[in-house]
Coordinates of C-alpha atoms (C1' of nucleotides) in Angstrom, one line a residue:
Chain A
M17 CA -5.3 4.9 -26.1
N18 CA -2.1 4.0 -27.9
A19 CA -1.4 0.3 -27.6
S20 CA 1.7 -0.5 -29.7
P21 CA 3.4 -3.8 -28.9
R22 CA 6.5 -1.9 -27.7
R23 CA 4.3 0.1 -25.2
K24 CA 2.7 -3.1 -24.1
E25 CA 6.1 -4.7 -23.4
L26 CA 7.2 -1.6 -21.4
T27 CA 4.0 -1.6 -19.5
R28 CA 4.6 -5.2 -18.5
L29 CA 8.1 -4.4 -17.2
A30 CA 6.8 -1.4 -15.3
A31 CA 4.2 -3.6 -13.5
Q32 CA 6.9 -5.8 -12.2
L33 CA 8.9 -2.9 -10.7
F34 CA 5.8 -1.3 -9.3
V35 CA 5.0 -4.5 -7.4
Q36 CA 8.5 -5.0 -6.1
E37 CA 9.2 -1.4 -5.0
G38 CA 5.8 0.4 -5.0
F39 CA 4.9 3.1 -7.4
D40 CA 6.4 6.0 -5.4
R41 CA 9.8 4.4 -4.9
T42 CA 10.1 3.3 -8.5
T43 CA 12.1 6.0 -10.4
V44 CA 11.9 6.6 -14.1
R45 CA 15.6 5.7 -14.2
M46 CA 14.9 2.3 -12.7
L47 CA 12.1 1.8 -15.2
A48 CA 14.4 2.8 -18.1
Q49 CA 17.1 0.5 -17.0
E50 CA 14.8 -2.5 -16.7
M51 CA 13.5 -1.7 -20.2
G52 CA 17.1 -1.4 -21.6
I53 CA 16.8 2.3 -22.6
K54 CA 17.8 5.6 -21.1
S55 CA 15.4 7.5 -18.9
G56 CA 14.9 10.3 -21.5
S57 CA 13.6 7.8 -24.0
L58 CA 10.9 6.7 -21.7
F59 CA 9.0 9.9 -22.4
H60 CA 8.6 9.1 -26.1
H61 CA 6.3 6.2 -25.0
F62 CA 4.5 7.8 -22.1
K63 CA 3.7 11.4 -21.4
D64 CA 4.7 11.2 -17.7
K65 CA 5.1 8.7 -14.9
Q66 CA 1.4 8.9 -14.1
E67 CA 0.5 7.6 -17.5
I68 CA 2.7 4.6 -17.0
L69 CA 0.7 3.8 -13.8
A70 CA -2.6 4.2 -15.6
A71 CA -1.4 1.9 -18.4
V72 CA -0.4 -0.8 -15.9
I73 CA -3.7 -0.6 -14.0
E74 CA -5.8 -0.6 -17.2
E75 CA -3.9 -3.7 -18.4
G76 CA -4.2 -5.4 -15.0
T77 CA -7.9 -4.8 -14.6
Q78 CA -8.7 -5.6 -18.3
N79 CA -6.8 -8.9 -17.8
A80 CA -8.5 -9.8 -14.6
L81 CA -11.9 -9.1 -16.2
S82 CA -11.4 -11.3 -19.3
I83 CA -9.8 -14.2 -17.3
A84 CA -12.7 -14.1 -14.9
K85 CA -15.3 -14.1 -17.6
A86 CA -13.6 -17.0 -19.4
A87 CA -13.5 -19.0 -16.1
L88 CA -17.2 -18.3 -15.5
K89 CA -18.1 -19.6 -18.9
Q90 CA -16.9 -23.0 -17.9
C91 CA -19.5 -23.4 -15.2
E92 CA -22.7 -21.6 -15.9
D93 CA -25.1 -23.4 -13.6
D94 CA -23.3 -24.3 -10.5
P95 CA -23.1 -21.5 -7.9
E96 CA -20.4 -23.2 -5.9
A97 CA -18.2 -23.9 -8.9
R98 CA -18.7 -20.3 -10.0
L99 CA -17.7 -18.9 -6.7
H100 CA -14.6 -21.1 -6.7
A101 CA -13.8 -20.2 -10.3
M102 CA -13.9 -16.5 -9.5
A103 CA -11.6 -16.9 -6.5
R104 CA -9.2 -19.0 -8.4
A105 CA -9.2 -16.6 -11.4
H106 CA -8.6 -13.7 -9.0
L107 CA -5.6 -15.4 -7.4
E108 CA -4.2 -16.4 -10.7
T109 CA -4.2 -12.9 -12.0
L110 CA -2.5 -11.9 -8.8
F111 CA 0.2 -14.5 -8.9
A112 CA 0.5 -16.5 -12.1
D113 CA -0.4 -14.1 -14.9
R114 CA 1.1 -11.6 -12.5
N115 CA 1.8 -8.2 -11.4
A116 CA -0.4 -5.8 -13.2
H117 CA -3.5 -6.8 -11.3
V118 CA -1.6 -6.4 -8.0
V119 CA -0.7 -2.8 -9.0
A120 CA -4.4 -2.1 -9.9
L121 CA -5.4 -3.1 -6.4
F122 CA -2.6 -1.7 -4.3
E123 CA -1.7 1.5 -6.2
W124 CA -5.1 2.6 -7.2
R125 CA -4.9 5.6 -4.8
R126 CA -1.8 6.9 -6.6
L127 CA -3.8 7.5 -9.7
D128 CA -4.6 11.2 -10.4
A129 CA -8.3 12.2 -10.6
A130 CA -8.5 12.0 -14.4
S131 CA -7.2 8.5 -14.7
R132 CA -9.3 7.3 -11.8
A133 CA -12.4 8.6 -13.5
H134 CA -11.4 6.9 -16.8
L135 CA -10.6 3.6 -15.2
S136 CA -13.3 3.3 -12.5
H137 CA -15.9 1.9 -15.0
L138 CA -13.5 -1.0 -15.7
R139 CA -12.9 -1.6 -12.0
D140 CA -16.7 -1.5 -11.4
A141 CA -17.3 -4.0 -14.2
Y142 CA -14.9 -6.4 -12.5
E143 CA -16.5 -6.0 -9.1
E144 CA -19.9 -6.4 -10.7
L145 CA -18.9 -9.9 -11.8
W146 CA -18.2 -10.6 -8.2
V147 CA -21.4 -9.3 -6.9
E148 CA -23.3 -11.4 -9.4
V149 CA -21.6 -14.6 -8.5
I150 CA -22.1 -13.8 -4.8
D151 CA -25.8 -13.1 -5.3
E152 CA -26.2 -16.5 -6.9
A153 CA -24.4 -18.2 -4.0
L154 CA -26.6 -16.3 -1.6
A155 CA -29.8 -17.2 -3.5
V156 CA -29.2 -20.9 -3.1
G157 CA -28.1 -20.6 0.5
L158 CA -24.5 -21.6 -0.1
I159 CA -23.3 -18.5 1.8
H160 CA -25.2 -15.8 3.7
G161 CA -25.0 -12.2 4.7
D162 CA -25.2 -8.9 3.1
R163 CA -24.1 -9.0 -0.5
F164 CA -21.8 -6.0 -0.3
F165 CA -20.2 -6.9 3.0
V166 CA -19.7 -10.4 1.8
S167 CA -18.1 -9.4 -1.5
R168 CA -15.8 -6.9 0.2
F169 CA -14.7 -9.4 2.8
I170 CA -14.0 -12.0 0.2
L171 CA -12.1 -9.6 -2.0
G172 CA -10.2 -8.4 1.0
A173 CA -9.2 -11.9 2.0
L174 CA -8.1 -12.6 -1.5
N175 CA -6.2 -9.4 -2.1
W176 CA -4.3 -9.7 1.2
T177 CA -2.8 -13.0 0.0
V178 CA -0.3 -10.9 -1.9
R179 CA 1.2 -10.0 1.5
W180 CA 1.8 -13.5 2.8
H181 CA 1.5 -16.1 0.0
D182 CA 4.6 -17.4 -1.7
P183 CA 3.7 -18.3 -5.3
A184 CA 6.9 -20.4 -5.5
G185 CA 5.7 -22.5 -2.7
P186 CA 3.7 -25.7 -2.9
R187 CA 0.3 -24.1 -2.7
T188 CA -1.5 -23.2 -5.9
P189 CA -4.2 -20.6 -6.5
D190 CA -6.6 -23.5 -6.8
D191 CA -5.6 -24.7 -3.3
L192 CA -6.1 -21.2 -1.8
A193 CA -9.5 -20.9 -3.5
D194 CA -10.5 -24.3 -2.0
E195 CA -9.6 -23.1 1.5
L196 CA -11.4 -19.8 1.1
V197 CA -14.6 -21.4 -0.3
A198 CA -14.5 -24.1 2.4
M199 CA -14.3 -21.3 5.1
I200 CA -17.4 -19.4 4.0
T201 CA -19.8 -22.0 2.6
A202 CA -22.5 -23.5 4.8
R203 CA -22.4 -27.2 5.3
Chain B
M19 CA 13.5 3.8 23.2
N20 CA 12.8 7.4 24.1
A21 CA 9.1 8.0 24.9
S22 CA 8.7 11.6 26.0
P23 CA 5.1 13.0 25.8
R24 CA 6.2 15.4 23.1
R25 CA 7.5 12.6 21.0
K26 CA 4.3 10.7 21.5
E27 CA 2.3 13.6 20.4
L28 CA 4.4 14.0 17.3
T29 CA 4.1 10.3 16.5
R30 CA 0.4 10.6 16.7
L31 CA 0.3 13.4 14.2
A32 CA 2.7 11.5 11.9
A33 CA 0.4 8.5 11.9
Q34 CA -2.4 10.6 10.6
L35 CA -0.4 11.9 7.7
F36 CA 1.0 8.5 6.8
V37 CA -2.5 7.1 6.5
Q38 CA -3.7 10.0 4.4
E39 CA -0.8 10.3 2.0
G40 CA 1.3 7.2 2.4
F41 CA 4.7 7.1 4.0
D42 CA 6.6 7.8 0.8
R43 CA 4.6 10.8 -0.2
T44 CA 4.6 12.4 3.3
T45 CA 7.5 14.8 3.4
V46 CA 9.3 16.0 6.5
R47 CA 8.0 19.5 5.7
M48 CA 4.4 18.2 5.8
L49 CA 5.1 16.5 9.1
A50 CA 6.7 19.6 10.6
Q51 CA 3.8 21.9 9.5
E52 CA 1.3 19.5 11.0
M53 CA 3.3 19.6 14.2
G54 CA 3.5 23.4 14.2
I55 CA 7.3 23.4 14.0
K56 CA 9.9 23.9 11.1
S57 CA 11.3 20.8 9.4
G58 CA 14.8 21.2 10.8
S59 CA 13.4 20.9 14.4
L60 CA 11.9 17.5 13.6
F61 CA 15.3 16.0 13.7
H62 CA 15.8 16.9 17.3
H63 CA 13.1 14.3 18.1
F64 CA 13.8 11.7 15.5
K65 CA 17.1 10.7 14.0
D66 CA 15.6 10.4 10.5
K67 CA 12.3 9.8 8.7
Q68 CA 12.7 6.0 9.1
E69 CA 12.7 6.4 12.9
I70 CA 9.3 8.2 12.7
L71 CA 7.8 5.3 10.8
A72 CA 9.2 2.8 13.2
A73 CA 7.8 4.8 16.1
V74 CA 4.3 5.0 14.5
I75 CA 4.3 1.3 13.8
E76 CA 5.5 0.3 17.3
E77 CA 2.8 2.5 18.7
G78 CA 0.1 1.1 16.4
T79 CA 1.0 -2.5 17.1
Q80 CA 1.4 -2.1 20.8
N81 CA -1.9 -0.4 21.0
A82 CA -3.7 -3.1 19.0
L83 CA -2.1 -5.7 21.2
S84 CA -3.2 -4.2 24.5
I85 CA -6.8 -3.4 23.2
A86 CA -7.2 -7.0 22.0
K87 CA -5.9 -8.4 25.2
A88 CA -8.4 -6.3 27.2
A89 CA -11.2 -7.3 24.9
L90 CA -10.5 -11.0 25.3
K91 CA -10.4 -10.7 29.1
Q92 CA -14.1 -9.9 29.0
C93 CA -15.1 -13.2 27.5
E94 CA -12.8 -16.0 28.6
D95 CA -14.9 -19.0 27.9
D96 CA -17.0 -18.4 24.8
P97 CA -15.2 -19.1 21.5
E98 CA -17.7 -17.2 19.4
A99 CA -17.7 -14.2 21.7
R100 CA -13.9 -14.2 21.7
L101 CA -13.7 -14.4 17.9
H102 CA -16.2 -11.5 17.7
A103 CA -14.2 -9.5 20.3
M104 CA -11.0 -9.9 18.4
A105 CA -12.6 -8.8 15.1
R106 CA -14.2 -5.8 16.8
A107 CA -11.0 -4.8 18.6
H108 CA -9.0 -5.1 15.3
L109 CA -11.5 -2.8 13.5
E110 CA -11.6 -0.4 16.4
T111 CA -7.9 0.1 16.3
L112 CA -8.1 0.6 12.6
F113 CA -10.9 3.2 12.7
A114 CA -11.8 4.5 16.1
D115 CA -8.6 4.6 18.1
R116 CA -7.1 5.3 14.8
N117 CA -4.3 5.5 12.3
A118 CA -1.2 4.1 13.8
H119 CA -2.4 0.5 13.4
V120 CA -3.3 1.2 9.8
V121 CA 0.3 2.3 9.2
A122 CA 1.6 -0.8 10.9
L123 CA -0.3 -2.9 8.5
F124 CA 0.0 -1.0 5.2
E125 CA 3.5 0.5 5.5
W126 CA 5.3 -2.4 7.1
R127 CA 7.3 -3.0 3.9
R128 CA 8.8 0.5 4.1
L129 CA 10.6 -0.3 7.3
D130 CA 14.3 -0.9 7.0
A131 CA 15.8 -4.2 8.0
A132 CA 16.8 -3.2 11.5
S133 CA 13.4 -1.8 12.4
R134 CA 11.7 -4.8 11.0
A135 CA 13.8 -7.1 13.0
H136 CA 13.1 -5.1 16.2
L137 CA 9.4 -4.9 15.6
S138 CA 8.6 -8.3 14.2
H139 CA 8.3 -9.9 17.7
L140 CA 5.6 -7.4 18.5
R141 CA 3.7 -8.1 15.3
D142 CA 4.1 -11.9 15.9
A143 CA 2.7 -11.5 19.4
Y144 CA -0.4 -9.9 18.0
E145 CA -0.9 -12.5 15.3
E146 CA -0.4 -15.2 17.9
L147 CA -3.4 -13.9 19.8
W148 CA -5.4 -14.3 16.6
V149 CA -4.2 -17.9 16.1
E150 CA -5.2 -18.8 19.6
V151 CA -8.7 -17.5 19.2
I152 CA -9.0 -19.2 15.9
D153 CA -7.8 -22.5 17.3
E154 CA -10.4 -22.3 20.0
A155 CA -13.1 -21.6 17.4
L156 CA -11.9 -24.5 15.3
A157 CA -11.8 -26.8 18.3
V158 CA -15.5 -26.4 19.1
G159 CA -16.5 -26.6 15.4
L160 CA -17.5 -23.0 15.1
I161 CA -15.4 -22.6 12.0
H162 CA -13.2 -25.0 10.1
G163 CA -10.2 -25.1 7.8
D164 CA -6.5 -24.8 8.2
R165 CA -5.6 -22.5 11.1
F166 CA -3.1 -20.5 9.2
F167 CA -5.2 -20.0 6.1
V168 CA -8.2 -19.1 8.1
S169 CA -6.4 -16.6 10.2
R170 CA -4.8 -15.0 7.2
F171 CA -8.1 -14.8 5.3
I172 CA -9.8 -13.3 8.3
L173 CA -7.1 -10.7 8.8
G174 CA -7.1 -9.9 5.1
A175 CA -10.9 -9.3 5.1
L176 CA -10.5 -7.1 8.2
N177 CA -7.5 -5.1 7.0
W178 CA -9.0 -4.4 3.6
T179 CA -11.9 -2.7 5.2
V180 CA -9.6 0.3 5.4
R181 CA -10.0 0.7 1.7
W182 CA -13.8 0.8 1.6
H183 CA -15.4 1.4 4.9
D184 CA -16.4 4.9 5.9
P185 CA -16.0 5.3 9.7
A186 CA -18.2 8.4 9.6
G187 CA -21.1 6.3 8.1
P188 CA -23.8 4.5 10.0
R189 CA -21.9 1.2 10.4
T190 CA -19.8 0.6 13.5
P191 CA -16.9 -1.8 14.0
D192 CA -19.3 -3.9 16.0
D193 CA -21.6 -4.1 13.0
L194 CA -18.7 -5.2 10.7
A195 CA -17.6 -7.8 13.2
D196 CA -21.1 -9.2 13.3
E197 CA -21.2 -9.5 9.5
L198 CA -17.8 -11.1 9.3
V199 CA -18.4 -13.6 12.1
A200 CA -21.8 -14.5 10.5
M201 CA -20.1 -15.2 7.2
I202 CA -17.6 -17.7 8.5
T203 CA -19.4 -19.5 11.4
A204 CA -21.1 -22.8 10.8
R205 CA -24.9 -22.9 11.5
Chain C
dG10 C1' 13.6 22.8 21.7
dT11 C1' 13.1 25.6 17.9
dC12 C1' 14.8 28.7 14.6
dT13 C1' 17.2 30.0 9.8
dA14 C1' 19.9 28.7 6.2
dT15 C1' 21.6 25.7 3.2
dA16 C1' 24.2 21.6 1.7
dG17 C1' 23.8 17.8 -1.2
dC18 C1' 21.4 14.6 -3.7
dG19 C1' 18.1 12.4 -6.7
dG20 C1' 13.9 13.0 -8.7
dG21 C1' 10.7 14.0 -13.1
dA22 C1' 10.9 15.9 -17.3
dT23 C1' 12.7 18.5 -21.7
dA24 C1' 15.6 19.7 -26.0
dG25 C1' 17.8 18.7 -29.8
dA26 C1' 21.2 15.6 -32.2
dC27 C1' 21.4 11.2 -34.5
Chain D
dG12 C1' 13.0 5.4 -31.2
dT13 C1' 16.9 6.3 -28.7
dC14 C1' 20.7 9.0 -27.2
dT15 C1' 23.2 12.8 -24.4
dA16 C1' 23.0 16.6 -21.7
dT17 C1' 20.8 19.2 -18.6
dC18 C1' 17.3 22.0 -16.2
dC19 C1' 14.8 22.7 -12.2
dC20 C1' 12.7 21.4 -8.4
dG21 C1' 11.8 19.4 -3.8
dC22 C1' 13.5 16.2 -0.8
dT23 C1' 16.2 14.6 3.6
dA24 C1' 19.3 16.0 6.7
dT25 C1' 22.9 19.1 9.0
dA26 C1' 25.1 23.3 11.3
dG27 C1' 25.0 26.7 14.4
dA28 C1' 22.6 30.7 16.4
dC29 C1' 19.1 31.8 19.9

DNA sequence: GTCTATAGCGGGATAGAC
DNA sequence: GTCTATCCCGCTATAGAC
């Protein structure tokens, strides 16, 4: 895919609007205004509105994947630290780095079939990271349960923070990760 | 508010479409077709599309509230049973009873300010039930952590099941509740 | 309570000049 | 790469007959 710096910048701005308004309610005119151009010019960079969504979701998932991998490199041998690192990395891509990952999670269903097919391997790679970390935690008895249920419950708990957590408030992603890990780890 | 049986029936059908397509992508024409009438006739029952959404969300939350209350009555003195009953009731209103509660959770942001103000007390009453049950579980050491974080994480884990769980599959709401409670309870 | 007909608007997308 | 101008469509909502 095309990845000019200009397109990257436009993608970043689109992500912001998609989070604020939702994909369906974001018009190409709103996007254009935010980008400082007219709506017609938008279609020089993107074939249609769908392609903007696909670009945002690709960016958001790619980003989450590389940040999570970097975080895991810092703690290769401690299952609890790795679980915490994944949770913190996930929350950071939702709140700090911001926006594109939220779109990837909450607007996935708005992708057309072709884009979904193209991006699902990326999403699967990210979820695979999670399952590995959870398997390690299960293996040492840090947590227990079925690997798929546990990973889905944890991801659900984390994803839903978007609906209630205020990133401008006093609590950091690190704090939230602490709370979550404390809730599920055996003691 | 008006609550004729006809309106109730139409509300039920609207909920189904809102879950399948999302509120924004559901047109009044789709709603009308599903209801077996023409789109113009719809506005005899509802003032506008917003009012349909508000009706669905009120119905969904009201329903979740009464089912949860009934479930809690069956087990007044056992904190673990009560936690499990709340989780199961929540999942049942999402999957079995069906649809309107999903809309309440996932389309809340699409409500206009007036409807939000009118319905928030209902939503708060439901969440208050959760906080009570969680407080009881915390008090006896069944789970631990901050009451608000714990309740939000649990609700997040449960709400997100809508995105991955297949209600036609072998697992029941009761099974999912088992898995969730097992994950978070101390042993 | 439902119909037909349609007003009125705002959406996505295109064409061609600069 | 951006502009202006505009097409065409589908959406919400209304009016008035039955």
